[in-house]
PDB file of C-alpha atoms in Angstrom:
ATOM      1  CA  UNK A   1     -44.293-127.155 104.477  1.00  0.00           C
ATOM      2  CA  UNK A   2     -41.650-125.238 102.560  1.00  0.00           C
ATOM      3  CA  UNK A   3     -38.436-123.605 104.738  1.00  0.00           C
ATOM      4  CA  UNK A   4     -35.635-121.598 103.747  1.00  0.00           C
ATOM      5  CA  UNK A   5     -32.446-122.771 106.242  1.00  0.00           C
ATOM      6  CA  UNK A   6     -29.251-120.794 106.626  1.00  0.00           C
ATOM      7  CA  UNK A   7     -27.101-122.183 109.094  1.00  0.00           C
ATOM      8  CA  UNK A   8     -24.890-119.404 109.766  1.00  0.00           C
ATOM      9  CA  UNK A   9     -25.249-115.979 111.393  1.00  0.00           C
ATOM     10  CA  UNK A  10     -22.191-114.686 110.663  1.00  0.00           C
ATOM     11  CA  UNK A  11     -19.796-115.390 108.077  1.00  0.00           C
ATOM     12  CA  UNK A  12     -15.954-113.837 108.274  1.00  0.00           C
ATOM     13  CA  UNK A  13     -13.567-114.500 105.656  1.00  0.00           C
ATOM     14  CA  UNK A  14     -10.546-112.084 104.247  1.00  0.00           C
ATOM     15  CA  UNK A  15     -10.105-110.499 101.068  1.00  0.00           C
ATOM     16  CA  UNK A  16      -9.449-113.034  98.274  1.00  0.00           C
ATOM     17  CA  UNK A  17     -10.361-115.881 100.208  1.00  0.00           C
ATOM     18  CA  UNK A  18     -12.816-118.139  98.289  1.00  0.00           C
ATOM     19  CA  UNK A  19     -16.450-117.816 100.508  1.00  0.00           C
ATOM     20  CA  UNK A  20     -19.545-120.082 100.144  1.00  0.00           C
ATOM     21  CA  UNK A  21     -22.533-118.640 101.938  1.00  0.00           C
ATOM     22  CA  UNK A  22     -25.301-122.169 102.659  1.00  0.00           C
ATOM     23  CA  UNK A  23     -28.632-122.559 101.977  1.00  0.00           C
ATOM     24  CA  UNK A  24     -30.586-125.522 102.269  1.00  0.00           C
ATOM     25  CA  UNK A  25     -34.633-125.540 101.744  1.00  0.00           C
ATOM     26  CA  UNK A  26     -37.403-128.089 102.053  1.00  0.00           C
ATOM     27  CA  UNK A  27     -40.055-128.161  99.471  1.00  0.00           C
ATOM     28  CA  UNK A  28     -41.859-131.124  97.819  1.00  0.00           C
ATOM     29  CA  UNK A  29     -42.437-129.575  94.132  1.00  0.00           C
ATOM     30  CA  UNK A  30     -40.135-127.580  91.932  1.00  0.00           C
ATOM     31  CA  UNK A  31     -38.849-124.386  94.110  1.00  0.00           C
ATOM     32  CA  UNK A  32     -37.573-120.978  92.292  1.00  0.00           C
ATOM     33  CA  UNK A  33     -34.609-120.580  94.455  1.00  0.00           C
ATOM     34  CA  UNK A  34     -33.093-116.624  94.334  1.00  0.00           C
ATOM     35  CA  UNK A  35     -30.482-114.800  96.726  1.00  0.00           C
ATOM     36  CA  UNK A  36     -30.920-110.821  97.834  1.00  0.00           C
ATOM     37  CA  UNK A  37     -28.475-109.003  98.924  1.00  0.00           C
ATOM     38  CA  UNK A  38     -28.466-105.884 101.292  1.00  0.00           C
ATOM     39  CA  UNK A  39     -25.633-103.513 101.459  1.00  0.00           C
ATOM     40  CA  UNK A  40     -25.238-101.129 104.624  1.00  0.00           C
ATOM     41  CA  UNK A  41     -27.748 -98.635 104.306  1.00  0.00           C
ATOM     42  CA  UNK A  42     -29.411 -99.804 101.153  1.00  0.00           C
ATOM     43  CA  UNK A  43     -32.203-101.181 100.000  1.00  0.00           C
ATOM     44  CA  UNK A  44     -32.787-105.105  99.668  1.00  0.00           C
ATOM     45  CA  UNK A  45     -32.030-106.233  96.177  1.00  0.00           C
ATOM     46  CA  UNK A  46     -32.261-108.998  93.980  1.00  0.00           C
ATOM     47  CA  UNK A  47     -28.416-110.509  93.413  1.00  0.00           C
ATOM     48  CA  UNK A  48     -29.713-114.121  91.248  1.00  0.00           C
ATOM     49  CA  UNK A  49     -32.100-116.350  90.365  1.00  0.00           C
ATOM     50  CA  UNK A  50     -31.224-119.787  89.607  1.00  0.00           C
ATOM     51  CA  UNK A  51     -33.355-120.256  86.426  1.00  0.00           C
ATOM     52  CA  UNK A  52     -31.051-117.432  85.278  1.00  0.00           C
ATOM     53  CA  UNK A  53     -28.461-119.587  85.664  1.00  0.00           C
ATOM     54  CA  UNK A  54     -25.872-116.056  85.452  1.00  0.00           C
ATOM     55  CA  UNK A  55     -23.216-114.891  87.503  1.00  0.00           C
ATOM     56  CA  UNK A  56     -23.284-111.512  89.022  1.00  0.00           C
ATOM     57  CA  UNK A  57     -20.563-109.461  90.602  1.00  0.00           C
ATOM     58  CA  UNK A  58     -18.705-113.256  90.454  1.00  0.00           C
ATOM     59  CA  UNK A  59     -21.109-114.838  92.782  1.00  0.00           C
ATOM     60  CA  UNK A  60     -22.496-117.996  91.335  1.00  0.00           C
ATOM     61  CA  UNK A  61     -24.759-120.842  92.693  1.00  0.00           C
ATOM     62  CA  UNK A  62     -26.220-123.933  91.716  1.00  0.00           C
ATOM     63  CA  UNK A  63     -29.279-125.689  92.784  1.00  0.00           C
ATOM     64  CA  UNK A  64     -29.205-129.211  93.819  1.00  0.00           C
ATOM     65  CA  UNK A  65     -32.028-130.746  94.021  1.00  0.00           C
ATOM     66  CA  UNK A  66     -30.819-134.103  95.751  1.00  0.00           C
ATOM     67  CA  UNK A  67     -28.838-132.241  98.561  1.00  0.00           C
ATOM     68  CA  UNK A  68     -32.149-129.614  98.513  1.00  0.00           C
ATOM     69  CA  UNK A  69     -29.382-126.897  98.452  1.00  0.00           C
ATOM     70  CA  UNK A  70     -28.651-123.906  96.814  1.00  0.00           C
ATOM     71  CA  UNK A  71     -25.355-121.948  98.444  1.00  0.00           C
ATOM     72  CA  UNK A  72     -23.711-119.162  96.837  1.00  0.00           C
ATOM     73  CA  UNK A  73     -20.534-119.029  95.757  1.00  0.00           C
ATOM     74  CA  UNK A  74     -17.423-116.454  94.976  1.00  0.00           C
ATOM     75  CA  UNK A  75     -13.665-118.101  94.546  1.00  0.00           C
ATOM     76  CA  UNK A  76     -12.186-114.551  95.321  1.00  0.00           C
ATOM     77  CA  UNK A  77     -14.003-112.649  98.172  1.00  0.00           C
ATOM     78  CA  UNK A  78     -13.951-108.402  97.850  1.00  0.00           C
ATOM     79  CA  UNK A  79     -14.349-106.142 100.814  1.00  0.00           C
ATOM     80  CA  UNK A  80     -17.487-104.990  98.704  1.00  0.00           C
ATOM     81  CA  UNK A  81     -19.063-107.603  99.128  1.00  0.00           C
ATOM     82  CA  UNK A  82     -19.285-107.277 102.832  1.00  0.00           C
ATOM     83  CA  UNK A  83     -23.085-107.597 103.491  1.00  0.00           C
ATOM     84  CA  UNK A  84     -26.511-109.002 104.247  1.00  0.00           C
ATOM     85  CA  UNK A  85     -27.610-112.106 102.179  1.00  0.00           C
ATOM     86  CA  UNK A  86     -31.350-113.934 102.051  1.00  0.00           C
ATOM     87  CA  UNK A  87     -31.051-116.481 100.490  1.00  0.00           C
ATOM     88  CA  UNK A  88     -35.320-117.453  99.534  1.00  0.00           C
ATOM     89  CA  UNK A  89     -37.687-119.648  97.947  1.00  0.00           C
ATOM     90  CA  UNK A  90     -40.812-119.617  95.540  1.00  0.00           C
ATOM     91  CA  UNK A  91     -43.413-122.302  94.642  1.00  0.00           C
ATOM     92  CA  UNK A  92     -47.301-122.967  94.628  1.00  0.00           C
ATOM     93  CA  UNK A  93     -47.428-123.921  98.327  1.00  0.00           C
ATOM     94  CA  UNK A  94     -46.943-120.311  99.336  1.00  0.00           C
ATOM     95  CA  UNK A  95     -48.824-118.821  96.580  1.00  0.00           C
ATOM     96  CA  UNK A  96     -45.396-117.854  94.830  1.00  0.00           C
ATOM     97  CA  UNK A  97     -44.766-114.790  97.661  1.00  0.00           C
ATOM     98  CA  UNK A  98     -40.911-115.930  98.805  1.00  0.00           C
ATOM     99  CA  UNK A  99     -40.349-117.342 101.346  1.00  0.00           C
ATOM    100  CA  UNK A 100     -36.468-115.960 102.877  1.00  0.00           C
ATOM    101  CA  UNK A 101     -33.830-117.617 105.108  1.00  0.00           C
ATOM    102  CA  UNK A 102     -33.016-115.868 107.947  1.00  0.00           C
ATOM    103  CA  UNK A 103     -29.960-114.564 106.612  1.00  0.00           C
ATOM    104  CA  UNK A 104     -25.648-114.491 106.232  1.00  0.00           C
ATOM    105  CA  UNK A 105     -23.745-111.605 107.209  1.00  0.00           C
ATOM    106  CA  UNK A 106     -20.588-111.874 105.510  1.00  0.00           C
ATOM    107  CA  UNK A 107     -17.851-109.922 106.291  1.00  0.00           C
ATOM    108  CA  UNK A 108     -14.733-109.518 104.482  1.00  0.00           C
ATOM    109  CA  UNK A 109     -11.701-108.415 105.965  1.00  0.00           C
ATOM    110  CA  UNK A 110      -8.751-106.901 104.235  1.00  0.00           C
TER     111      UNK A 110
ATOM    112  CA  UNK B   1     -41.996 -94.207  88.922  1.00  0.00           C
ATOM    113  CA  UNK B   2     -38.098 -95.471  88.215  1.00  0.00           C
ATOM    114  CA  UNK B   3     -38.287 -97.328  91.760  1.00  0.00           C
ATOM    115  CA  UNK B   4     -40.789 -98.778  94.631  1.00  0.00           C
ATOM    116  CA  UNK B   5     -41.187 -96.099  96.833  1.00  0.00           C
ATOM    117  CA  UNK B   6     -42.828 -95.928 100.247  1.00  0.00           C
ATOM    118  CA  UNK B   7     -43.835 -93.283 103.183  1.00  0.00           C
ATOM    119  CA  UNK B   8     -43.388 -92.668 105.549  1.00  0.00           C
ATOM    120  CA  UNK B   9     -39.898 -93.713 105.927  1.00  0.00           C
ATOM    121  CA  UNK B  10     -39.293 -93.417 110.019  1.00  0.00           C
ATOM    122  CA  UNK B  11     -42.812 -93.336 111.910  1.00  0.00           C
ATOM    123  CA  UNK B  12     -42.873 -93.180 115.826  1.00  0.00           C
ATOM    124  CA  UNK B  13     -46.180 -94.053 117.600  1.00  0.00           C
ATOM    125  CA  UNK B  14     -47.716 -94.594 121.015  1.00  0.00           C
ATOM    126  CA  UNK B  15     -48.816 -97.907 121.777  1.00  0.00           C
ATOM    127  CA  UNK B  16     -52.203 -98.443 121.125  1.00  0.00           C
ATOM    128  CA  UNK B  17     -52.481 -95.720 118.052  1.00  0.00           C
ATOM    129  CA  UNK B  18     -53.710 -97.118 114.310  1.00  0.00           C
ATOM    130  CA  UNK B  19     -50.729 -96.311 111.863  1.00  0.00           C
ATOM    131  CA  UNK B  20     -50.823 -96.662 107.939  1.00  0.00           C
ATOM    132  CA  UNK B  21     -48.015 -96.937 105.692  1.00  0.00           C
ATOM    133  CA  UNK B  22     -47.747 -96.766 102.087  1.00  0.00           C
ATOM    134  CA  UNK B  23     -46.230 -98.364  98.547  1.00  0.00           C
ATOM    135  CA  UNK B  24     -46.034 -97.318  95.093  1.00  0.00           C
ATOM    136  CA  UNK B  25     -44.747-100.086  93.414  1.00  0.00           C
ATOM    137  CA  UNK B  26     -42.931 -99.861  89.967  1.00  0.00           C
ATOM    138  CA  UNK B  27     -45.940 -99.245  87.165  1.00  0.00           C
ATOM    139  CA  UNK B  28     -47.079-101.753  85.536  1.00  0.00           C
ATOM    140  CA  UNK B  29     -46.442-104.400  88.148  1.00  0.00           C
ATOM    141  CA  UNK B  30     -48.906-106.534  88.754  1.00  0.00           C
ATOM    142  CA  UNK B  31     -47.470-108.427  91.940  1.00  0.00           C
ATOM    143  CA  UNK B  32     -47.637-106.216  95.241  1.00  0.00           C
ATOM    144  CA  UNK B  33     -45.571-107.682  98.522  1.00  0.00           C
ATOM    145  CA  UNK B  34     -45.630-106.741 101.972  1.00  0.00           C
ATOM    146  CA  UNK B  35     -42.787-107.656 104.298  1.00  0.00           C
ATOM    147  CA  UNK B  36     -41.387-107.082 107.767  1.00  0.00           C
ATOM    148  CA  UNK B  37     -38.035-107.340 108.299  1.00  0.00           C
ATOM    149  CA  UNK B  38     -37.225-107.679 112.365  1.00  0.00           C
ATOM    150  CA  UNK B  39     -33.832-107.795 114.081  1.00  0.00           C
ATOM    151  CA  UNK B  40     -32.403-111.538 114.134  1.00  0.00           C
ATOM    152  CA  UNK B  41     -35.746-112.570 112.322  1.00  0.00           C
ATOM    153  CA  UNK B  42     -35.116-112.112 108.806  1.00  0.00           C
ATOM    154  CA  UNK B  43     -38.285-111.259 106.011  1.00  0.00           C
ATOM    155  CA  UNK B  44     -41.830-112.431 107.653  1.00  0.00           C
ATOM    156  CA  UNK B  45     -44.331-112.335 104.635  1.00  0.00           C
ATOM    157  CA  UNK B  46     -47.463-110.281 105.533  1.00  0.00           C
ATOM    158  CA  UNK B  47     -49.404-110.216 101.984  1.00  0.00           C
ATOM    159  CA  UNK B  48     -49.277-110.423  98.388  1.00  0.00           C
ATOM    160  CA  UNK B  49     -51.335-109.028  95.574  1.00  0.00           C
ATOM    161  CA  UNK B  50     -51.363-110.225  92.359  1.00  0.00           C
ATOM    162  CA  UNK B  51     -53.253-108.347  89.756  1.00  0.00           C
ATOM    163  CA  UNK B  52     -56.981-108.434  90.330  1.00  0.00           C
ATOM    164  CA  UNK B  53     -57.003-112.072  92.171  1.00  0.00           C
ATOM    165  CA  UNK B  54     -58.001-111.697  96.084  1.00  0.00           C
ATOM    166  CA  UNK B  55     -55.045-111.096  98.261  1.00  0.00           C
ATOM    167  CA  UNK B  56     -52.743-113.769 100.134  1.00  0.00           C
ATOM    168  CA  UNK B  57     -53.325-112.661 103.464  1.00  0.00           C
ATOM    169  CA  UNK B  58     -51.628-115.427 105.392  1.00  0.00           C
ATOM    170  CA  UNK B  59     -48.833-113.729 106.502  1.00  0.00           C
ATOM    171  CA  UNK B  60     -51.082-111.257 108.285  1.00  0.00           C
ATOM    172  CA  UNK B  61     -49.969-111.577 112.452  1.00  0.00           C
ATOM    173  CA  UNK B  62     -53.441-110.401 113.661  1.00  0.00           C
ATOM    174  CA  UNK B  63     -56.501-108.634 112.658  1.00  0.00           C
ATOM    175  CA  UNK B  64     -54.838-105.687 113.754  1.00  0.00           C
ATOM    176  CA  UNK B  65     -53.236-105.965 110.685  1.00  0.00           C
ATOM    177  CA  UNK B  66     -55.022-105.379 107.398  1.00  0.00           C
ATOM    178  CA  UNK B  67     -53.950-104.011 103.614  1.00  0.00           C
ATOM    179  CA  UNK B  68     -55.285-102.718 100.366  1.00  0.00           C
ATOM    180  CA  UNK B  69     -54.216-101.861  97.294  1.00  0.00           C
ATOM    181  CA  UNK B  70     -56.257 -99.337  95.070  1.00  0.00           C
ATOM    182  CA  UNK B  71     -56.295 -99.258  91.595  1.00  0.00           C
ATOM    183  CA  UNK B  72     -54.055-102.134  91.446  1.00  0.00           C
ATOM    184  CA  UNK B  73     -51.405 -99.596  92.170  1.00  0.00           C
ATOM    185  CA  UNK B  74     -50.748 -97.609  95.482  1.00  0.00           C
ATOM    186  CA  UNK B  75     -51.187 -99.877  98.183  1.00  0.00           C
ATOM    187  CA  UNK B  76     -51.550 -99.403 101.860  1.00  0.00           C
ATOM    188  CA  UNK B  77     -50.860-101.377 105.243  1.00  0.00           C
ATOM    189  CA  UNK B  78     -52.473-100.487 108.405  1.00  0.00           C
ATOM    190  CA  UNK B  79     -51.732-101.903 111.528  1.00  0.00           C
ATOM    191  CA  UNK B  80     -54.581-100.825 114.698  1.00  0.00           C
ATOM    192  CA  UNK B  81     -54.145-100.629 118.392  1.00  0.00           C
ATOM    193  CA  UNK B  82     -50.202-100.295 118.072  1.00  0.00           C
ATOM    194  CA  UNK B  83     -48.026-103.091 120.063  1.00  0.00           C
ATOM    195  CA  UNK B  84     -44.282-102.836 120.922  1.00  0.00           C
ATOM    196  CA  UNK B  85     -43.895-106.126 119.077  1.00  0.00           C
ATOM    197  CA  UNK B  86     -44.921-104.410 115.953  1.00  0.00           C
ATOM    198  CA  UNK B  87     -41.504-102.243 115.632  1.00  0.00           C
ATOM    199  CA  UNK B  88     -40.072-103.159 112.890  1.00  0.00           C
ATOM    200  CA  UNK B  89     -38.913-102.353 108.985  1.00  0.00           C
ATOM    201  CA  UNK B  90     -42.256-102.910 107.182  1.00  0.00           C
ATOM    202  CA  UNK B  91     -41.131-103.500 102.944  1.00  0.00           C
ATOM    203  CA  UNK B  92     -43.031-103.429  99.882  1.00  0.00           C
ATOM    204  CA  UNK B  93     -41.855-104.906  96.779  1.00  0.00           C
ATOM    205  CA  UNK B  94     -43.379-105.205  93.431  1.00  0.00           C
ATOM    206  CA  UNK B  95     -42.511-107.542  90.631  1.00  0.00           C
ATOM    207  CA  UNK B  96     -44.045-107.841  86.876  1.00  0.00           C
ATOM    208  CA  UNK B  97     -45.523-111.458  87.657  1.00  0.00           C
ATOM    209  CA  UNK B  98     -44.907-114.336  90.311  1.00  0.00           C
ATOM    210  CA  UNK B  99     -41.946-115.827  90.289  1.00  0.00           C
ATOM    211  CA  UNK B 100     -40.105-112.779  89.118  1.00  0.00           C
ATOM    212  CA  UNK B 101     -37.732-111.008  91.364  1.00  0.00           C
ATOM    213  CA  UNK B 102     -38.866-108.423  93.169  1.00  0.00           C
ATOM    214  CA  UNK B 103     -37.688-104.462  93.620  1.00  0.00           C
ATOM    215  CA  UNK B 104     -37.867-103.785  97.247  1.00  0.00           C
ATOM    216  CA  UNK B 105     -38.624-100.282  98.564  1.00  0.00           C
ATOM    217  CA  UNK B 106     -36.744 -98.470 101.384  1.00  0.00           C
ATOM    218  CA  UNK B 107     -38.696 -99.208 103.709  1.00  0.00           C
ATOM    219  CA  UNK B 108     -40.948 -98.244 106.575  1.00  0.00           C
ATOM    220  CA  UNK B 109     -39.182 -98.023 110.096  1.00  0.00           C
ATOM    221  CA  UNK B 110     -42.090 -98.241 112.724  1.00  0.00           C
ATOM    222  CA  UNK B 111     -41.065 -97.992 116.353  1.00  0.00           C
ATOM    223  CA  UNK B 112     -44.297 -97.974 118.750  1.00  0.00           C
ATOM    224  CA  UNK B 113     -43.568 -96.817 121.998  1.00  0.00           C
TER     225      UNK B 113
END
């Protein structure tokens, strides 16, 4: 069975502090492993994927496959970035619909 | 369209009433997905479309709960014989093939009363 774990709730950090949001999954084959972000009052939206292997707004995160993790990362944390994020998986076992964490809310505090 | 869109986008309804909400996904996407998005229980999968294939319905709660999608377009959820547990944010998203990320629509916010 595949699941999508993130451990926290509720993630507080200030403004230029470096944040790491966690996200661990279980999955026997090869996963496509993606975070979405949602802002207050907007929709749900796609922030990476980690075939992509990019960096967006400065987050950045790596999946590895030996720790089964894949946790987002941004050295210098903006008040923007204050939000919702799922992080979620994809593979043949579910038919390739994602499969989503419960979610991080992060805020960032000046 | 330039985005997913879906309708209603608030719908109140007595317990026990049939409701149906809707999705246009992005044209030309193939891959139709229907979420629900409940308070402290993150994004339940409902069902997925993908092109003409028959749907992934495993997500779907109950038999209440059923979906098509037309055309291999506009689709449409319908949930019969309304619960409380059903309020919740009900969201489409479409994507141009699996494993692609999706565009999420605004959503659907159902409160049954």
């Amino acid at each position: 069975a595949q699941r999508v774990t993130q451990p926290e709730k509720l993630l507080s950090v200030f403004k230029g502090a470096p944040v790491e949001l966690k996200c661990n999954y279980s999955y026997s084959g090869s996963p496509e492993l993606f975070w979405y972000v949602q802002y207050s009052r907007q929709r749900l939206q796609l922030l990476l994927r980690h075939i992509s292997r990019e960096s967006i707004k400065g987050f950045t995160a790596d999946l590895n496959k030996g720790e089964t993790s894949f946790h987002l990362k941004k050295p210098f944390a903006q008040e923007e970035d204050s939000a919702m994020y799922y992080c979620a998986l994809s593979g043949r076992d579910s038919g390739y619909a994602l499969n989503f964490g419960k979610g991080t809310s992060l805020l960032v505090t000046p | 369209g330039a985005g997913v869109s879906q309708s209603p986008s608030n719908k109140v309804t007595e317990k026990g009433k049939d409701v149906e909400l809707r999705c246009d996904p992005i044209s030309g996407h193939t891959a139709l997905y229907w979420y629900r998005q409940s308070l402290g229980q993150g994004l339940e999968f409902l069902i997925y479309f993908q092109g003409n294939s028959a749907p992934d319905k495993s997500g779907l709660p109950s038999d209440r709960f059923s979906a098509e999608r037309t055309g291999g377009s506009v689709s449409t959820l319908t949930i019969q014989r309304t619960q409380q547990e059903d309020s919740a944010v009900y969201l489409c998203a479409s994507s141009p093939a699996r494993n692609y990320g999706y565009t999420f629509g605004s959503g659907t916010r159902l409160t049954v009363v």
